[in-house]
Coordinates of C-alpha atoms in Angstrom, one line a residue:
M1 CA 29.9 66.5 13.0
R2 CA 30.7 66.5 9.1
Y3 CA 29.2 69.4 7.1
C4 CA 29.5 70.5 3.9
I5 CA 31.1 73.6 3.2
N6 CA 29.4 75.3 1.0
C7 CA 26.0 74.2 1.5
C8 CA 26.5 73.1 5.4
I9 CA 24.1 70.4 4.6
H10 CA 25.1 67.5 7.3
L11 CA 26.8 64.7 5.6
L12 CA 26.6 60.9 6.9
P13 CA 29.6 58.5 7.2
N14 CA 31.1 57.7 4.0
D15 CA 28.5 59.7 2.6
L16 CA 30.0 60.8 -1.5
H17 CA 27.8 64.2 -1.6
R18 CA 28.1 63.9 -5.3
Q19 CA 24.4 65.3 -5.8
C20 CA 25.1 68.8 -4.2
F21 CA 23.5 71.3 -6.3
R22 CA 25.3 74.3 -4.9
C23 CA 28.5 72.4 -4.5
R24 CA 28.8 71.6 -8.1
G25 CA 26.0 73.8 -10.2
P26 CA 25.1 73.0 -13.6
D27 CA 28.2 74.5 -15.4
H28 CA 30.4 73.0 -13.1
N29 CA 33.8 71.5 -14.7
N30 CA 36.0 69.1 -12.9
Q31 CA 39.3 70.3 -14.5
K32 CA 39.0 74.1 -13.8
C33 CA 37.4 74.0 -9.6
P34 CA 40.7 73.7 -7.4
V35 CA 38.7 71.7 -5.0
C36 CA 38.0 68.7 -7.3
R37 CA 42.1 69.0 -8.7
G38 CA 43.1 68.5 -5.2
E39 CA 44.0 72.4 -4.6
N40 CA 43.6 74.4 -1.9
K41 CA 43.4 72.0 0.8
I42 CA 40.3 73.5 2.5
P43 CA 40.7 73.5 6.5
L44 CA 37.5 72.1 8.1
Y45 CA 36.6 72.2 11.7
T46 CA 34.7 69.2 13.0
D47 CA 34.1 69.0 16.9
R48 CA 35.8 71.6 17.5
K49 CA 39.5 69.8 16.1
Q50 CA 41.1 71.5 13.0
M51 CA 41.6 68.5 10.1
K52 CA 42.5 68.7 6.5
W53 CA 39.6 67.9 3.9
L54 CA 41.0 66.4 0.5
A55 CA 39.5 66.0 -2.6
V56 CA 35.9 66.1 -3.6
L57 CA 33.2 66.9 -1.3
E58 CA 30.2 65.3 -2.1
V59 CA 26.6 66.1 -0.6
R60 CA 23.9 63.5 -0.1
T61 CA 20.9 63.8 -2.3
D62 CA 18.7 66.0 -0.6
H63 CA 15.5 64.8 1.3
C64 CA 12.9 66.5 -0.4
E65 CA 14.2 65.0 -3.7
S66 CA 14.2 61.5 -2.1
W67 CA 11.0 61.5 -1.0
N68 CA 9.6 62.6 -4.4
G69 CA 11.8 60.0 -5.9
F70 CA 10.2 57.3 -3.6
F71 CA 6.6 58.5 -4.2
C72 CA 6.7 58.0 -8.3
L73 CA 8.3 54.8 -7.7
R74 CA 5.2 54.2 -5.4
K75 CA 2.8 55.5 -7.8
G76 CA 4.8 53.4 -10.8
K77 CA 4.0 50.1 -9.0
L78 CA 0.7 50.8 -7.8
C79 CA -0.5 51.4 -11.0
S80 CA 1.3 48.5 -12.6
L81 CA -0.6 45.8 -9.9
M82 CA -3.8 47.4 -10.3
F83 CA -3.5 47.0 -14.3
G84 CA -2.0 43.2 -13.7
L85 CA -5.7 43.0 -11.2
I86 CA -7.7 44.0 -14.0
I87 CA -6.5 41.7 -16.5
M88 CA -6.6 38.9 -14.4
T89 CA -10.1 39.7 -13.3
L90 CA -10.9 40.2 -16.9
V91 CA -9.5 36.6 -18.0
M92 CA -11.4 34.7 -15.1
V93 CA -14.8 36.0 -15.6
S94 CA -14.2 35.3 -19.7
Y95 CA -13.4 31.7 -18.4
M96 CA -16.2 31.5 -16.1
L97 CA -18.6 32.8 -18.8
T98 CA -17.4 30.3 -21.3
G99 CA -17.1 27.6 -19.3
A100 CA -20.5 28.1 -17.9
K101 CA -21.5 27.8 -21.6
H102 CA -19.8 24.8 -23.0
G103 CA -20.1 23.1 -19.5
L104 CA -16.2 23.4 -18.8
L105 CA -17.1 23.8 -15.1
L106 CA -18.6 20.7 -14.4
I107 CA -16.9 18.0 -16.7
P108 CA -17.0 14.6 -14.8
S109 CA -13.8 13.2 -16.0
P110 CA -13.9 9.5 -15.3
F111 CA -10.6 7.6 -15.7
H112 CA -10.7 5.8 -18.7
Y113 CA -8.1 3.3 -19.3
G114 CA -6.0 2.6 -22.6
A115 CA -3.9 -0.3 -22.8
F116 CA -3.7 -2.6 -20.0
A117 CA 0.0 -3.9 -21.1
S118 CA 2.8 -2.6 -18.5
N119 CA 5.3 -0.4 -19.9
P120 CA 7.9 -1.8 -21.9
S121 CA 10.6 0.7 -20.6
L122 CA 9.6 -0.4 -17.0
M123 CA 12.2 -1.7 -14.9
D124 CA 11.8 -4.3 -12.2
N125 CA 13.6 -2.0 -9.5
E126 CA 10.9 1.0 -9.9
S127 CA 8.7 1.2 -7.3
L128 CA 5.4 0.7 -7.8
S129 CA 4.5 4.3 -6.9
D130 CA 6.1 5.1 -10.2
V131 CA 3.8 2.8 -12.0
K132 CA 0.9 4.9 -10.4
D133 CA 2.5 7.9 -12.0
Y134 CA 3.2 6.5 -15.0
Y135 CA -1.1 5.9 -15.4
Q136 CA -2.2 8.5 -13.1
P137 CA -5.6 9.9 -13.5
S138 CA -5.8 13.6 -14.4
K139 CA -6.6 15.9 -11.3
M140 CA -10.1 16.3 -10.6
N141 CA -12.5 18.8 -8.7
I142 CA -15.1 16.1 -7.1
S143 CA -16.9 18.6 -4.9
Y144 CA -19.6 18.3 -7.7
V145 CA -20.3 14.7 -6.9
K146 CA -20.6 14.9 -3.5
D147 CA -24.5 14.6 -3.4
Y148 CA -25.8 11.4 -3.5
P149 CA -28.0 11.8 -6.8
S150 CA -24.9 12.5 -8.5
I151 CA -22.6 9.7 -7.3
K152 CA -25.6 6.9 -8.2
L153 CA -25.4 7.6 -11.6
I154 CA -21.8 6.6 -11.8
I155 CA -23.1 3.3 -9.8
D156 CA -26.2 2.6 -11.9
T157 CA -23.5 2.9 -14.9
I158 CA -21.2 0.3 -12.9
T159 CA -24.2 -2.0 -12.1
S160 CA -24.9 -2.3 -15.6
K161 CA -21.6 -3.4 -16.8
I162 CA -21.4 -6.0 -14.1
E163 CA -21.0 -9.6 -15.7
F164 CA -20.3 -12.5 -13.5
I165 CA -17.9 -14.6 -16.7
T166 CA -16.4 -18.0 -15.8
R167 CA -12.6 -18.1 -16.3
Q168 CA -10.8 -20.6 -17.9
R169 CA -8.3 -22.2 -15.9
P170 CA -4.9 -22.7 -17.1
D171 CA -3.3 -26.5 -17.5
L172 CA -0.8 -27.7 -15.3
E173 CA 1.9 -27.6 -18.4
E174 CA 1.4 -23.9 -18.5
L175 CA 2.3 -23.6 -14.5
R176 CA 5.2 -25.7 -14.8
K177 CA 6.7 -22.8 -17.8
Q178 CA 6.2 -20.3 -15.5
E179 CA 7.4 -21.3 -12.3
P180 CA 10.1 -24.2 -13.2
H181 CA 12.0 -23.8 -9.8
M182 CA 9.0 -23.9 -8.0
F183 CA 7.7 -27.1 -9.5
S184 CA 11.5 -28.8 -9.0
V185 CA 11.1 -28.0 -5.1
I186 CA 7.7 -29.1 -3.9
P187 CA 7.2 -33.1 -5.0
N188 CA 3.8 -34.2 -6.0
K189 CA 3.6 -36.5 -3.3
F190 CA 3.6 -36.2 0.4
L191 CA 4.5 -38.5 3.4
P192 CA 1.3 -40.5 4.0
N193 CA 1.8 -40.7 7.7
S194 CA 1.4 -37.3 8.1
K195 CA -2.2 -35.1 8.0
N196 CA 0.2 -32.4 6.8
P197 CA 1.7 -32.0 3.4
C198 CA 5.7 -32.6 4.5
W199 CA 8.4 -34.3 3.1
Y200 CA 12.1 -35.2 3.1
E201 CA 14.7 -33.1 1.1
E202 CA 18.2 -34.1 1.0
Y203 CA 20.3 -31.3 2.6
R204 CA 23.8 -31.1 0.8
G205 CA 25.2 -28.1 3.1
N206 CA 27.8 -28.9 5.5
T207 CA 27.8 -28.9 9.0
T208 CA 29.8 -25.4 9.1
A209 CA 27.5 -23.4 6.7
D210 CA 24.9 -21.0 8.0
P211 CA 21.2 -22.8 6.3
Y212 CA 19.5 -19.6 6.9
A213 CA 22.3 -17.5 5.4
T214 CA 20.3 -16.2 2.1
N215 CA 16.8 -16.2 3.3
S216 CA 15.4 -13.0 2.1
Y217 CA 12.9 -12.7 4.9
A218 CA 15.9 -12.8 8.0
L219 CA 17.8 -10.5 5.6
Y220 CA 15.2 -7.8 4.8
S221 CA 13.6 -7.8 8.2
K222 CA 15.2 -7.1 11.4
R223 CA 12.2 -8.7 13.7
F224 CA 12.5 -12.2 12.2
R225 CA 16.1 -12.2 12.9
I226 CA 15.3 -13.7 16.4
I227 CA 13.6 -16.6 14.9
F228 CA 16.2 -17.4 12.5
D229 CA 18.8 -17.4 15.4
Y230 CA 17.0 -20.0 17.1
L231 CA 16.6 -22.1 14.1
R232 CA 20.3 -21.9 13.0
K233 CA 20.6 -23.4 17.0
V234 CA 18.2 -26.6 16.4
F235 CA 18.9 -26.8 13.0
W236 CA 21.5 -29.9 13.1
N237 CA 19.6 -31.6 16.2
H238 CA 16.5 -32.2 13.2
L239 CA 18.3 -33.5 10.3
Y240 CA 17.4 -37.3 9.3
H241 CA 20.6 -39.3 9.0
Y242 CA 19.9 -42.2 6.2
K243 CA 22.6 -44.2 4.6
D244 CA 25.5 -41.2 5.0
K245 CA 23.4 -38.6 3.8
H246 CA 21.3 -36.0 5.5
Y247 CA 17.7 -35.0 5.2
R248 CA 15.5 -32.1 6.7
L249 CA 11.8 -32.7 6.7
R250 CA 10.0 -29.8 4.8
C251 CA 6.5 -29.1 5.1
L252 CA 3.8 -27.2 3.5
P253 CA 0.5 -25.4 4.9
H254 CA -2.2 -27.9 5.6
F255 CA -5.0 -24.7 5.7
Y256 CA -4.5 -21.0 4.5
I257 CA -6.6 -18.4 5.8
I258 CA -6.9 -16.3 2.5
G259 CA -9.1 -13.2 3.5
Q260 CA -9.9 -10.8 3.8
P261 CA -8.1 -7.6 5.5
K262 CA -10.0 -5.9 8.5
C263 CA -12.4 -8.7 8.4
G264 CA -11.0 -10.3 11.9
T265 CA -8.6 -12.7 10.2
T266 CA -5.9 -11.4 12.8
D267 CA -8.1 -12.4 15.7
L268 CA -9.0 -15.9 14.2
Y269 CA -4.9 -16.3 13.8
D270 CA -4.8 -15.7 17.3
R271 CA -7.4 -18.0 18.5
L272 CA -6.4 -20.9 16.2
R273 CA -2.8 -21.2 17.2
L274 CA -4.0 -21.5 21.0
H275 CA -4.8 -25.3 19.6
P276 CA -2.6 -28.0 20.3
D277 CA -2.5 -29.4 17.2
V278 CA -2.0 -26.0 15.3
R279 CA 1.0 -24.7 14.1
F280 CA 1.3 -21.7 11.8
S281 CA 4.2 -20.0 9.8
A282 CA 7.1 -18.3 11.8
I283 CA 5.6 -15.2 10.3
K284 CA 2.0 -14.3 10.5
E285 CA 1.5 -12.9 7.3
P286 CA 4.4 -13.9 4.9
H287 CA 2.6 -12.9 2.1
W288 CA 4.9 -15.1 -0.2
W289 CA 2.3 -16.1 -3.1
T290 CA 1.0 -12.6 -3.7
R291 CA 4.2 -10.7 -3.2
K292 CA 7.1 -11.9 -2.0
R293 CA 7.8 -14.6 -4.6
F294 CA 7.8 -11.8 -7.5
G295 CA 10.4 -9.3 -4.8
I296 CA 7.8 -7.1 -3.5
I297 CA 8.5 -6.2 0.2
R298 CA 6.5 -3.2 0.8
L299 CA 4.1 -1.9 -2.0
R300 CA 5.6 1.4 -2.0
D301 CA 9.4 0.3 -2.3
G302 CA 8.6 -1.6 -5.5
F303 CA 10.5 -4.7 -6.6
H304 CA 13.7 -6.3 -5.4
D305 CA 14.8 -9.8 -5.7
R306 CA 12.3 -12.6 -6.1
Y307 CA 12.0 -14.3 -2.8
P308 CA 12.9 -18.3 -3.7
V309 CA 10.4 -21.2 -2.5
E310 CA 13.1 -22.1 -0.5
D311 CA 13.1 -19.1 1.8
Y312 CA 9.3 -19.9 2.2
L313 CA 9.3 -23.1 3.1
D314 CA 11.9 -22.3 6.0
L315 CA 8.9 -20.5 7.6
F316 CA 7.7 -23.5 8.4
D317 CA 10.5 -25.6 10.1
L318 CA 9.9 -24.6 13.8
A319 CA 6.6 -26.7 12.9
A320 CA 8.5 -28.9 11.0
H321 CA 10.5 -29.9 13.9
Q322 CA 7.4 -30.7 15.8
I323 CA 6.0 -33.0 13.1
Q324 CA 9.5 -34.6 12.6
S325 CA 9.4 -35.6 16.6
V326 CA 6.0 -37.4 16.1
L327 CA 6.9 -39.1 12.7
Q328 CA 10.2 -40.8 15.0
S329 CA 8.2 -41.5 17.9
D330 CA 7.3 -45.1 18.6
A331 CA 3.7 -44.5 18.4
V332 CA 3.8 -43.6 14.7
K333 CA 6.5 -46.1 13.6
E334 CA 5.0 -49.3 15.2
H335 CA 1.5 -48.5 15.8
G336 CA 1.1 -47.3 12.4
K337 CA -0.9 -43.9 13.6
R338 CA 0.1 -40.7 11.8
N339 CA 1.1 -37.3 12.8
N340 CA -2.3 -35.1 13.6
I341 CA -0.4 -31.9 13.7
I342 CA -1.3 -29.3 11.3
I343 CA 0.4 -26.0 10.1
G344 CA -1.8 -22.9 8.8
E345 CA -0.8 -19.8 7.1
A346 CA -2.7 -16.3 7.4
S347 CA -1.7 -13.8 4.8
A348 CA -4.7 -11.5 4.1
S349 CA -4.1 -10.6 0.6
T350 CA -3.8 -14.5 -0.7
M351 CA -7.0 -14.4 -1.4
W352 CA -7.3 -11.1 -3.7
D353 CA -4.4 -9.4 -4.4
N354 CA -2.7 -10.6 -7.7
N355 CA -1.4 -7.3 -9.0
A356 CA 2.1 -8.2 -9.7
W357 CA 0.8 -10.4 -12.6
I358 CA 1.2 -7.9 -15.0
F359 CA 4.6 -7.5 -14.7
F360 CA 5.6 -11.3 -15.0
Y361 CA 3.2 -13.0 -17.1
D362 CA 2.1 -12.5 -20.8
N363 CA -1.1 -10.8 -21.1
S364 CA -4.4 -12.5 -22.0
T365 CA -7.3 -11.6 -24.0
E366 CA -9.2 -8.6 -22.7
G367 CA -6.6 -7.6 -20.2
E368 CA -7.2 -10.4 -17.8
P369 CA -4.7 -12.6 -15.4
P370 CA -3.7 -15.6 -17.3
F371 CA -2.5 -17.4 -14.1
L372 CA -3.9 -16.4 -10.7
I373 CA -2.6 -17.2 -7.2
Q374 CA -5.0 -20.3 -6.8
D375 CA -3.9 -22.0 -10.0
F376 CA -0.4 -22.7 -8.3
I377 CA -1.7 -23.5 -4.7
H378 CA -4.0 -26.1 -6.1
A379 CA -1.3 -27.7 -8.3
F380 CA 1.0 -28.4 -5.3
Q381 CA -2.0 -28.7 -3.3
P382 CA -5.2 -30.0 -4.5
N383 CA -6.6 -31.2 -0.8
A384 CA -5.5 -27.6 0.7
K385 CA -8.6 -26.2 3.1
L386 CA -9.1 -22.5 2.7
I387 CA -10.8 -20.4 5.4
I388 CA -12.4 -16.8 4.3
M389 CA -13.4 -14.3 6.9
L390 CA -15.4 -11.6 5.6
R391 CA -17.3 -8.7 6.8
D392 CA -20.0 -6.0 5.7
P393 CA -18.0 -4.6 2.8
V394 CA -19.1 -1.4 3.7
E395 CA -17.8 -1.2 7.0
R396 CA -14.6 -3.1 5.7
L397 CA -13.9 0.0 3.7
Y398 CA -14.1 2.7 6.3
S399 CA -12.1 0.4 8.8
D400 CA -9.5 0.0 6.0
Y401 CA -9.2 3.8 5.5
L402 CA -8.8 4.7 8.9
Y403 CA -6.0 1.8 9.3
F404 CA -4.0 2.9 6.5
A405 CA -4.3 6.2 5.7
S406 CA -1.6 8.2 7.4
A407 CA -2.8 11.7 7.5
N408 CA -6.0 14.1 7.6
K409 CA -8.4 11.3 8.4
S410 CA -12.1 12.4 8.5
A411 CA -15.7 11.3 7.4
E412 CA -15.2 14.1 4.8
D413 CA -12.4 12.8 3.6
F414 CA -13.3 9.3 3.3
H415 CA -16.7 10.6 1.5
E416 CA -14.1 12.4 -1.5
K417 CA -12.0 9.4 -1.7
V418 CA -14.9 7.1 -2.4
A419 CA -16.2 9.4 -4.9
E420 CA -13.3 9.5 -7.0
S421 CA -12.3 5.7 -6.6
L422 CA -16.3 5.0 -7.7
Q423 CA -15.4 7.2 -11.2
L424 CA -11.7 5.8 -11.7
F425 CA -13.8 2.2 -11.3
E426 CA -16.5 3.5 -13.8
G427 CA -14.1 4.6 -16.4
C428 CA -12.1 0.8 -16.4
V429 CA -15.6 -1.3 -16.3
L430 CA -17.1 1.1 -19.5
D431 CA -13.9 -0.1 -21.6
F432 CA -12.8 -3.4 -19.9
S433 CA -14.5 -6.5 -18.3
L434 CA -15.2 -6.6 -14.3
R435 CA -12.1 -9.1 -13.6
A436 CA -9.8 -7.0 -15.4
C437 CA -10.7 -4.2 -13.6
V438 CA -10.5 -6.0 -10.2
Y439 CA -7.4 -7.6 -10.9
N440 CA -5.7 -4.5 -12.3
N441 CA -2.4 -2.8 -10.7
T442 CA -2.3 0.1 -12.1
L443 CA -6.4 1.1 -11.4
N444 CA -5.7 -0.7 -8.0
N445 CA -2.6 2.0 -6.7
A446 CA -4.8 4.9 -8.2
M447 CA -8.0 4.5 -6.0
P448 CA -7.5 6.1 -3.1
V449 CA -9.7 3.7 -1.4
R450 CA -9.3 -0.1 -1.6
L451 CA -12.9 -0.4 -3.3
Q452 CA -11.7 -3.8 -5.1
V453 CA -11.1 -5.9 -1.8
G454 CA -15.1 -5.9 -1.1
L455 CA -16.0 -7.2 -4.0
Y456 CA -15.8 -10.8 -2.4
V457 CA -17.8 -12.9 -4.8
V458 CA -15.5 -12.0 -7.5
Y459 CA -12.6 -13.6 -6.3
L460 CA -14.7 -16.7 -4.7
L461 CA -15.8 -17.7 -8.0
D462 CA -12.4 -17.2 -9.7
W463 CA -11.1 -19.7 -6.3
L464 CA -14.2 -22.0 -7.1
T465 CA -12.9 -22.4 -10.7
V466 CA -9.9 -24.6 -8.8
F467 CA -11.1 -25.7 -5.5
N468 CA -14.1 -27.5 -4.5
K469 CA -16.9 -25.8 -2.5
D470 CA -16.3 -28.1 0.5
Q471 CA -12.9 -26.9 0.6
I472 CA -13.7 -23.6 1.1
L473 CA -15.2 -22.1 5.0
V474 CA -16.6 -18.6 4.7
L475 CA -17.2 -17.4 7.9
R476 CA -18.7 -13.4 8.8
L477 CA -17.0 -11.4 11.3
E478 CA -20.3 -10.2 12.2
D479 CA -21.6 -13.5 13.6
H480 CA -17.9 -14.1 15.0
A481 CA -18.0 -11.1 17.5
S482 CA -21.2 -12.2 18.6
N483 CA -21.0 -15.9 19.0
M484 CA -17.6 -17.0 18.9
R485 CA -17.8 -20.3 20.4
Y486 CA -19.8 -21.1 17.4
T487 CA -17.7 -19.9 14.5
M488 CA -14.9 -21.5 16.5
H489 CA -16.4 -24.9 16.4
M490 CA -17.3 -24.6 12.6
V491 CA -13.2 -24.3 12.1
F492 CA -12.5 -27.1 14.3
Q493 CA -14.9 -29.2 12.5
F494 CA -14.1 -28.2 9.1
L495 CA -10.1 -28.6 9.8
D496 CA -11.2 -32.1 11.5
L497 CA -9.3 -31.2 14.7
G498 CA -9.5 -33.3 17.7
P499 CA -11.7 -32.5 21.2
L500 CA -10.6 -29.9 23.5
S501 CA -10.8 -29.9 27.3
E502 CA -12.8 -27.1 28.5
K503 CA -9.9 -25.2 29.9
Q504 CA -8.9 -25.6 26.6
E505 CA -12.1 -24.4 24.6
A506 CA -12.0 -21.4 27.3
L507 CA -8.9 -20.3 26.9
I508 CA -9.6 -20.2 22.8
T509 CA -13.2 -18.6 23.0
K510 CA -12.9 -16.2 25.5
S511 CA -9.2 -14.2 25.0
P512 CA -9.9 -10.6 24.0
A513 CA -10.4 -9.8 20.6
S514 CA -7.5 -9.0 18.4
N515 CA -6.3 -6.0 16.2
T516 CA -8.9 -3.7 16.9
R517 CA -9.5 0.0 16.2
R518 CA -7.2 2.2 17.6
P519 CA -9.0 5.0 20.1
E520 CA -7.4 7.4 17.9
D521 CA -9.6 6.2 15.0
R522 CA -12.7 5.5 17.1
S523 CA -12.7 9.5 18.0
L524 CA -13.4 10.3 14.0
G525 CA -16.9 8.8 14.3
P526 CA -18.8 6.7 11.7
M527 CA -18.8 7.6 8.0
L528 CA -21.4 10.0 6.7
P529 CA -24.3 9.0 5.9
T530 CA -24.7 9.5 2.7
T531 CA -21.5 7.7 2.3
K532 CA -22.6 4.6 3.5
A533 CA -25.8 5.1 1.4
I534 CA -23.5 5.0 -1.8
L535 CA -21.7 2.0 -0.6
R536 CA -24.9 0.1 0.1
D537 CA -25.7 0.6 -3.5
F538 CA -21.6 -0.3 -4.9
Y539 CA -21.8 -3.6 -3.0
R540 CA -25.6 -4.4 -3.3
P541 CA -25.4 -6.4 -6.3
F542 CA -21.9 -8.3 -5.7
N543 CA -23.5 -9.4 -2.2
T544 CA -26.7 -10.2 -3.7
K545 CA -24.6 -12.9 -6.0
L546 CA -22.5 -13.7 -2.8
A547 CA -25.6 -14.8 -1.3
Q548 CA -26.9 -16.9 -4.3
V549 CA -23.1 -18.5 -4.6
L550 CA -23.1 -19.5 -0.8
F551 CA -27.0 -20.0 -0.5
D552 CA -27.2 -17.7 2.7
D553 CA -28.9 -14.6 2.7
A554 CA -26.4 -13.3 5.5
F555 CA -24.2 -12.5 2.9
L556 CA -26.4 -9.3 1.9
W557 CA -25.5 -7.9 5.3
K558 CA -29.4 -5.9 5.2
R559 CA -29.2 -5.4 8.7
T560 CA -25.9 -4.1 9.5

């Protein structure tokens, strides 16, 4: 144990003992003190053992003095904290009183758009999420619009701005200027002895080269490499040899399932491909017309290298090989019969997704896209057939939310996202045309839920500006679910497919439904009744116009 010689205060290890008043005192002089000068070394007994104690004996601070300082410190902090709380309370009360007086607490802040032109500083490799941040609406508290009457005022404003104006169709030369390479690859005439649009293209590669080495679908997706590995093995067996040259058969789809998402397109695709005369692309949803040809792999990843049209045509090589086998058969060569195999493509984005136009095409008046997907498809395939599967847009939106939302899914969260999206849409239609808002990339990425996908009639009217009405078959998912045999017969008749045996028909119509709602999503239950009423009001004028265009009141969805 260690003790101070003068005051006998207990010392801790390494205690400097400089605060001992009795040892130093107020008049202590370091020069005169023999202890401080190192003279007169004082023996000190510690644990009964004699030792030499040198230098300065310094005493630990007295306990009562330490506690007094501690309490003083605590008292000072407490006073500062109380003072700060009082100031914060006064500021908040002042803000609340002033805000209530001037209406600042209940500001309905709809998102009003400025110019729709893309940011000139935006590079192609920036992600679409960056674009969203560039034109991000201000954060708002939407709790005040949860009640039906408040949101009904927003919907009334949107309804008052709805105008269905026919768009101007671009001429062929304008389309050629936009996509010269595409027009150089796809011919304007196809083989006369094939029901499906196909043509022969000279192959200039050597026998050791990999014909799919640069295919973007194979490079960017591991899922499709197995398909392309098989195509590589059989590629050389399907080349057509004529006058010391090699030719490969190229094909485009005869029909397209163009929409809409969460409306049963996957189920229709799975049943149609069971028909012996129907083939599909190697990938169900290539999304080439809407995304890949612009370099969009995933919306959240932004832009990559653009997929050339050759990469898209490669997806139909499996079907082209089978068509070529039919074309080279004796029945076709000698008896003048033609190939009846047809190819389909089923990207559910084709009908509505024109979000990329603003980055590649010059802006038109009023912020509307000068070119749409259907303009280019019609330029190459004026006789193409289109199948559209629709669903009650209210239920479609909720299903879309459950499928794509990643976390915190609930009926309440869906309600808030609907309310915010309606405010954003209102802000747009107050300044721009309906078409400009529906096709605007910035607005569509800003809305928490995809309201615009359910505006079926807006898209359908634009497709009808280039295709005849008898080239488009519009189905309802509700009819397909209740009487699948009837809807499949409508599709077979529309595509002019041959008859089926009872066994083949049973296989197609009695298979289990595809892409149904996940069990974890079913447990969340239906949307709130208030949310459903709000969406009914929003979609009503669009459904009414759709029923008029199709001459079918079933598209009013009154009973669902």
